[in-house]
XYZ file of C-alpha atoms in Angstrom:
457
model
C 22.883 -4.464 -35.725
C 25.833 -3.233 -37.490
C 29.216 -3.725 -35.785
C 27.541 -5.348 -32.802
C 29.867 -5.954 -29.817
C 30.143 -9.819 -29.203
C 30.364 -9.764 -25.698
C 31.428 -13.393 -25.606
C 35.122 -12.144 -25.996
C 35.014 -10.487 -22.578
C 35.908 -12.634 -19.486
C 33.187 -12.913 -16.996
C 34.183 -11.052 -13.744
C 33.090 -12.795 -10.681
C 31.862 -11.447 -7.601
C 34.723 -12.166 -5.635
C 36.766 -10.088 -8.059
C 34.415 -7.214 -7.977
C 34.875 -7.039 -4.285
C 38.355 -7.251 -4.502
C 38.668 -4.379 -6.537
C 36.270 -2.461 -4.235
C 38.386 -3.250 -1.453
C 41.594 -1.690 -3.295
C 39.424 1.511 -4.169
C 38.394 2.007 -0.518
C 42.245 2.260 0.348
C 41.904 0.477 3.802
C 38.484 1.412 4.548
C 35.867 -1.211 5.885
C 33.824 -2.600 2.955
C 30.894 -3.527 5.394
C 30.925 -0.287 7.455
C 31.120 2.144 4.337
C 29.208 0.332 1.688
C 26.544 -1.840 3.125
C 23.476 -0.909 5.281
C 20.814 -3.014 6.911
C 16.812 -2.379 6.338
C 14.511 -2.248 9.359
C 13.681 -5.831 8.396
C 17.024 -7.065 8.824
C 18.098 -7.361 5.096
C 21.578 -6.225 4.394
C 22.110 -4.136 1.311
C 25.078 -4.814 -0.763
C 26.698 -1.889 -3.097
C 26.357 -4.165 -5.895
C 24.486 -7.301 -7.374
C 25.073 -10.132 -9.930
C 23.452 -13.012 -11.214
C 24.662 -14.766 -8.292
C 22.132 -13.011 -6.249
C 19.258 -14.085 -8.406
C 16.840 -16.219 -6.148
C 16.086 -19.857 -6.824
C 13.052 -20.232 -4.545
C 9.657 -20.408 -5.348
C 9.210 -16.556 -4.368
C 11.200 -15.633 -7.832
C 8.844 -13.734 -10.168
C 11.014 -13.673 -13.419
C 8.922 -13.939 -16.470
C 5.655 -12.460 -15.165
C 2.901 -11.753 -17.472
C 2.744 -8.408 -18.708
C 0.652 -5.848 -16.580
C -1.035 -2.877 -17.612
C -1.842 -0.300 -14.868
C -4.499 1.981 -14.783
C -4.700 5.463 -13.397
C -7.014 5.559 -10.649
C -8.808 8.288 -8.099
C -9.993 7.570 -4.581
C -12.797 9.562 -3.166
C -15.238 9.070 -0.314
C -19.000 8.534 -1.353
C -20.201 10.940 1.141
C -18.250 13.983 -0.278
C -20.644 16.470 -1.176
C -18.619 17.232 -4.568
C -18.084 13.471 -5.179
C -20.094 13.276 -8.464
C -18.834 16.457 -10.163
C -15.191 15.884 -9.000
C -15.200 12.432 -10.536
C -16.717 13.455 -13.733
C -13.902 16.027 -14.052
C -11.323 13.394 -13.355
C -12.691 11.010 -15.881
C -12.764 13.814 -18.665
C -9.230 14.412 -17.875
C -7.371 11.035 -17.735
C -8.707 8.978 -14.582
C -9.288 5.289 -15.804
C -10.805 3.603 -12.434
C -12.466 5.055 -9.463
C -11.761 3.835 -6.069
C -14.810 4.972 -3.791
C -15.108 4.465 -0.120
C -18.908 3.784 0.704
C -20.723 3.914 4.075
C -23.901 2.828 5.298
C -24.958 6.596 5.855
C -25.314 9.225 3.241
C -25.898 6.564 0.317
C -28.012 9.191 -2.019
C -24.893 9.691 -4.006
C -24.581 5.873 -4.959
C -26.822 5.661 -7.666
C -25.341 8.676 -9.434
C -22.067 7.395 -8.962
C -23.036 4.111 -10.600
C -24.069 5.922 -13.821
C -20.491 7.096 -14.274
C -18.855 5.614 -17.247
C -15.715 4.145 -15.924
C -14.871 0.869 -13.844
C -15.236 1.365 -10.202
C -14.151 -0.372 -6.991
C -16.744 0.392 -4.298
C -14.858 -0.250 -1.081
C -17.787 -1.108 1.525
C -17.003 0.251 5.042
C -20.413 -0.997 6.273
C -21.557 -4.522 6.295
C -25.097 -4.932 7.416
C -28.250 -6.244 5.340
C -29.738 -3.167 4.756
C -26.579 -1.385 3.499
C -25.981 -4.555 1.222
C -29.450 -4.016 -0.270
C -28.649 -0.601 -1.071
C -25.350 -1.694 -2.759
C -27.164 -4.449 -4.666
C -29.968 -1.953 -5.980
C -27.318 0.529 -6.940
C -24.636 -1.434 -8.474
C -23.986 -1.563 -12.262
C -21.960 -3.727 -14.382
C -19.071 -1.206 -13.870
C -19.246 -1.347 -10.182
C -16.904 -4.296 -8.593
C -17.979 -4.101 -4.507
C -14.857 -4.833 -2.090
C -15.496 -6.333 1.239
C -13.120 -6.894 4.105
C -14.762 -7.812 7.482
C -11.646 -8.375 9.190
C -10.733 -4.961 8.151
C -13.646 -3.561 9.819
C -12.549 -5.369 12.991
C -8.722 -4.450 13.006
C -9.206 -0.676 11.912
C -12.094 -0.008 14.772
C -11.879 -2.802 17.196
C -15.485 -4.158 16.216
C -17.137 -6.224 13.702
C -19.444 -4.163 11.646
C -22.446 -6.246 13.214
C -20.799 -9.343 14.380
C -18.353 -12.109 13.020
C -21.274 -14.186 11.841
C -23.506 -11.747 9.929
C -20.446 -9.769 8.602
C -19.394 -13.042 6.645
C -23.028 -13.891 5.949
C -23.447 -10.333 4.311
C -20.367 -10.822 2.249
C -21.390 -14.380 1.233
C -24.910 -13.188 0.129
C -23.525 -10.424 -2.180
C -21.588 -12.907 -4.123
C -24.763 -14.955 -4.821
C -26.726 -11.876 -5.861
C -27.458 -11.813 -9.680
C -25.605 -9.253 -11.748
C -23.329 -8.210 -8.451
C -19.793 -8.327 -8.681
C -17.916 -8.666 -5.515
C -14.561 -9.748 -4.178
C -12.990 -9.905 -0.869
C -10.400 -7.362 -0.274
C -7.045 -7.319 2.180
C -6.348 -3.759 3.281
C -2.927 -4.420 4.262
C -2.356 -0.511 3.929
C -3.685 -0.158 7.490
C -0.822 -2.280 8.693
C 1.713 -0.163 6.959
C 0.225 3.158 7.913
C 0.291 1.914 11.548
C 4.080 1.357 11.228
C 4.433 -2.449 10.493
C 7.634 -3.198 8.581
C 7.552 -4.679 5.014
C 8.077 -8.115 6.321
C 5.269 -7.862 8.609
C 2.999 -6.033 6.161
C 3.384 -9.065 3.879
C 3.079 -11.813 6.379
C -0.141 -9.935 7.873
C -1.667 -9.437 4.574
C -1.064 -13.094 3.668
C -2.601 -14.385 7.038
C -5.398 -11.982 6.745
C -6.259 -13.584 3.411
C -5.782 -16.967 4.692
C -8.707 -16.350 7.206
C -10.824 -15.934 4.142
C -9.399 -19.217 2.482
C -10.071 -20.997 5.462
C -13.673 -19.819 6.079
C -14.451 -20.614 2.299
C -13.684 -24.297 3.055
C -16.700 -24.356 5.180
C -18.884 -21.459 3.366
C -19.170 -22.020 -0.489
C -20.732 -18.707 -0.520
C -17.230 -17.141 -0.092
C -15.440 -18.933 -2.863
C -16.655 -16.742 -5.931
C -15.433 -13.696 -3.721
C -11.759 -15.403 -3.634
C -11.301 -15.867 -7.338
C -9.655 -12.693 -7.652
C -9.466 -10.864 -4.454
C -7.843 -7.188 -4.148
C -5.176 -6.193 -1.768
C -4.920 -2.491 -1.158
C -1.272 -1.574 -0.475
C 0.285 1.578 0.817
C 3.618 2.234 -0.839
C 6.334 3.890 1.502
C 9.362 6.002 0.504
C 12.111 3.171 0.339
C 11.806 2.866 -3.522
C 13.336 -0.373 -4.438
C 12.071 -2.255 -1.459
C 8.413 -1.151 -2.236
C 8.730 -2.314 -5.921
C 9.999 -5.714 -4.416
C 7.236 -5.746 -1.719
C 4.625 -5.575 -4.110
C 5.878 -8.404 -6.245
C 6.588 -10.584 -3.203
C 2.683 -10.081 -2.382
C 1.484 -11.180 -5.771
C 3.983 -14.479 -5.727
C 2.908 -15.123 -1.852
C -0.664 -15.181 -2.703
C -0.345 -17.299 -5.795
C 1.632 -19.752 -3.691
C -0.976 -19.764 -0.649
C -4.344 -19.445 -2.733
C -3.401 -22.189 -5.179
C -2.724 -24.646 -2.262
C -6.539 -24.026 -1.540
C -7.436 -24.863 -4.932
C -7.918 -21.415 -5.984
C -6.528 -19.852 -9.134
C -3.835 -17.643 -7.442
C -4.730 -14.214 -9.116
C -5.375 -11.161 -7.468
C -5.579 -7.399 -8.028
C -3.470 -4.790 -6.345
C -4.464 -1.237 -5.634
C -1.488 0.686 -4.663
C -1.490 4.401 -3.205
C 0.826 6.307 -1.351
C 1.378 5.923 2.349
C 0.135 8.477 4.972
C 2.914 7.467 7.490
C 5.555 9.819 5.797
C 3.164 12.774 4.861
C 3.875 16.115 6.695
C 1.965 19.247 7.625
C 4.650 21.513 7.108
C 6.577 22.189 3.895
C 3.658 20.297 2.263
C 4.821 20.711 -1.041
C 7.287 17.976 -0.296
C 4.611 15.482 -0.277
C 4.292 15.751 -4.066
C 7.790 14.665 -4.401
C 7.048 11.518 -1.993
C 3.972 10.642 -3.742
C 5.530 10.396 -6.971
C 8.224 8.205 -6.240
C 5.714 6.057 -4.118
C 3.505 5.924 -7.170
C 6.407 5.193 -9.242
C 7.039 2.084 -6.869
C 3.622 0.991 -7.292
C 3.893 0.918 -10.931
C 6.992 -0.892 -11.258
C 5.904 -3.231 -8.718
C 3.291 -4.321 -10.958
C -0.045 -3.002 -9.134
C -3.084 -2.930 -11.279
C -4.321 0.235 -10.058
C -2.639 3.416 -8.739
C -4.395 6.057 -6.819
C -2.310 8.983 -5.920
C -2.831 11.112 -2.632
C -3.257 14.806 -3.191
C -0.148 16.773 -1.439
C -2.834 18.592 0.990
C -4.696 15.736 2.068
C -3.653 16.178 5.749
C -5.168 19.709 6.194
C -7.768 20.505 3.259
C -10.781 18.800 2.239
C -11.253 17.471 -1.262
C -10.592 20.282 -3.797
C -10.111 20.640 -7.506
C -6.673 21.954 -7.416
C -4.844 19.364 -5.261
C -6.863 16.713 -7.086
C -5.730 17.928 -10.284
C -2.044 17.929 -9.235
C -2.401 14.282 -7.849
C -3.913 13.348 -11.072
C -1.568 14.797 -13.408
C 1.379 13.383 -11.659
C -0.063 9.854 -13.001
C -0.747 11.345 -16.431
C 2.953 12.308 -16.543
C 4.155 8.822 -15.365
C 2.090 6.991 -17.929
C 2.178 9.415 -21.276
C 5.122 11.250 -20.797
C 7.591 8.991 -18.799
C 6.231 5.794 -20.532
C 5.787 3.930 -17.715
C 3.100 2.109 -19.359
C 5.284 1.312 -22.371
C 7.877 -1.190 -20.757
C 6.913 -4.634 -20.105
C 7.623 -5.486 -16.197
C 10.637 -3.392 -16.038
C 11.831 -4.726 -12.762
C 11.857 -8.329 -14.061
C 15.448 -9.556 -13.893
C 17.033 -6.733 -11.984
C 19.458 -8.471 -9.631
C 18.818 -6.197 -6.927
C 15.077 -6.141 -7.003
C 14.673 -10.007 -7.687
C 16.912 -10.452 -4.813
C 14.981 -7.959 -2.374
C 11.686 -9.817 -3.488
C 12.834 -13.056 -2.659
C 14.456 -12.200 0.706
C 11.113 -10.291 1.693
C 9.037 -12.959 0.253
C 10.941 -15.679 2.337
C 11.084 -13.867 5.735
C 7.616 -12.994 5.395
C 6.642 -16.509 4.707
C 8.406 -17.755 7.863
C 6.460 -15.075 9.837
C 3.161 -16.231 8.213
C 3.788 -19.586 9.197
C 4.332 -18.529 12.771
C 1.147 -16.561 12.953
C -0.473 -19.757 11.575
C 1.029 -21.966 14.204
C 0.096 -19.535 16.651
C -3.629 -20.212 15.890
C -4.056 -17.757 12.861
C -4.302 -14.025 12.278
C -7.875 -13.676 13.763
C -6.830 -15.314 16.803
C -3.499 -13.154 17.155
C -5.306 -10.025 16.470
C -7.903 -10.705 19.159
C -5.132 -11.801 21.616
C -3.706 -8.429 20.756
C -0.359 -9.961 19.456
C -0.445 -8.329 16.161
C -1.076 -4.841 17.587
C 1.769 -5.416 20.057
C 4.083 -6.302 17.084
C 3.035 -3.447 14.867
C 3.659 -0.967 17.890
C 7.051 -2.261 18.405
C 8.036 -1.656 14.853
C 6.120 1.742 14.845
C 8.192 2.708 17.972
C 11.249 1.838 16.624
C 10.797 3.836 13.483
C 9.559 6.829 15.521
C 12.794 6.757 17.457
C 14.777 6.703 14.235
C 12.745 10.006 13.128
C 12.973 11.461 16.296
C 16.794 11.053 16.689
C 17.168 12.199 12.791
C 18.224 9.049 11.458
C 15.149 8.595 9.340
C 14.750 11.970 7.650
C 11.771 13.835 6.257
C 12.782 16.949 4.628
C 11.257 20.191 6.039
C 10.073 18.635 9.180
C 13.195 17.044 11.066
C 15.744 18.340 8.462
C 16.025 21.582 7.007
C 12.499 22.912 8.227
C 11.574 26.584 7.246
C 10.988 27.860 10.694
C 8.835 30.670 8.987
C 6.447 28.251 7.738
C 2.872 28.844 9.319
C -0.120 26.517 9.308
C -2.666 27.175 11.971
C -4.426 29.479 9.792
C -4.685 27.457 6.766
C -5.945 24.105 8.370
C -9.228 23.316 7.152
C -9.679 19.719 8.853
C -7.977 18.192 11.741
C -4.624 16.666 10.453
C -4.342 14.288 13.586
C -6.234 10.994 14.284
C -9.050 11.754 16.585
C -9.362 9.036 19.232
C -12.904 7.861 19.542
C -14.222 7.311 22.976
C -16.097 3.891 22.177
C -16.174 0.407 23.816
C -14.295 -2.206 21.332
C -13.823 -5.668 21.335
C -10.220 -5.391 20.643
C -7.703 -2.832 20.551
C -7.937 -1.276 17.009
C -4.739 -0.711 14.566
C -4.114 2.864 14.649
C -2.665 4.555 11.752
C -0.147 7.197 12.887
C 2.314 9.456 11.128
C 5.636 10.141 11.930
C 5.548 13.748 12.113
C 2.743 14.037 14.562
C 4.344 15.219 17.758
C 6.702 17.619 15.972
C 3.674 19.274 14.086
C 1.774 19.477 17.215
C 4.619 21.477 19.084
C 5.134 23.774 16.035
C 1.345 24.410 15.835
C 1.437 25.413 19.571
C 4.601 27.554 18.898
C 2.875 29.500 16.438
C 0.271 30.738 19.286
C 3.217 32.017 21.427
């Protein structure tokens, strides 16, 4: 390069010197009060970072291999429009499908299996009859995901019972021609209000239960060669990038200790927790940055969330917008052209390390307390998530945590009652459960219920 600058001519500026200069510029203002803030996880964020902040622990993830991310689309197989919708998506840029499949309404599965694209079938039902349907319908393009613990955590009950659920999972792995993996739905914990350290620690402890069971049940081992983590990305952009990077490294450390490769796949999708019914177009801004965080964090598959998912059933227009957001990021913003862009960033590397270290400490505490399943059945996990969710809810209610268009700058003329086509609030099921389920809740629900009531008056 002609006339290249020789940076060795410039003296190195220490952190201390930078801070002293900032203090001068503040003209007596308090550095910590004005320029630092503390995250919900207790991590102090500074106004600048340098090479001195690069981690030296095992959580660091520099020099990670290049990761190619794919545009995904998520759909429930029970949707009457599922096949036609997915065919349209595949013709217009979607590369991989994430399909939620259930034990009922399985008639679409054979047709879905014929679609010419890689597919993840997220099996919500675990019983022998449904497993037989999966094995019969699945093709070489279908990758079946099973997560027995997620069934217990989300619904409060095992799909059948613990023994049978794991037998069904193990038998899938032994079926010739069937690709299957264990999944860890850490998105459940995030959508219920867990902070990022809890989310990472619970995902790790959740996965550790499978590693422990594989020690005594060889059928499960093939399912753990490359498990799949399902992650919800929130609105704190840099923290979410760091969270995904820390998760991948934490799993590598843990699974290698059990003799596995350390590989995993990560499917990232925007959180539901901050999505709103009113001023719903703002959801497009949220999902764009949340998808970007998933990409830069190194997720393998990004599945966007339609902006109207709270109040509209699946529809062509919103689905096209969600797909096009990812197409723009990949092909016009060139998010697929840079090799691991977060690597080496002083700030993100520091966050990755701090989140990873704190999550590892919490994980060890869970293991000392009997493990994830034991603490889930003792309602310890639910209590801790509820405490974190309540803290976040109070911040939202006070206006310290802002959702534009909802608790800040709301459009008082906005009317939603007449356009709602499905219930935007989680319905509480009146069924007997073995344990208290982990319930996903949105921050704006109380606000929205009141506004809907006011529309009637």
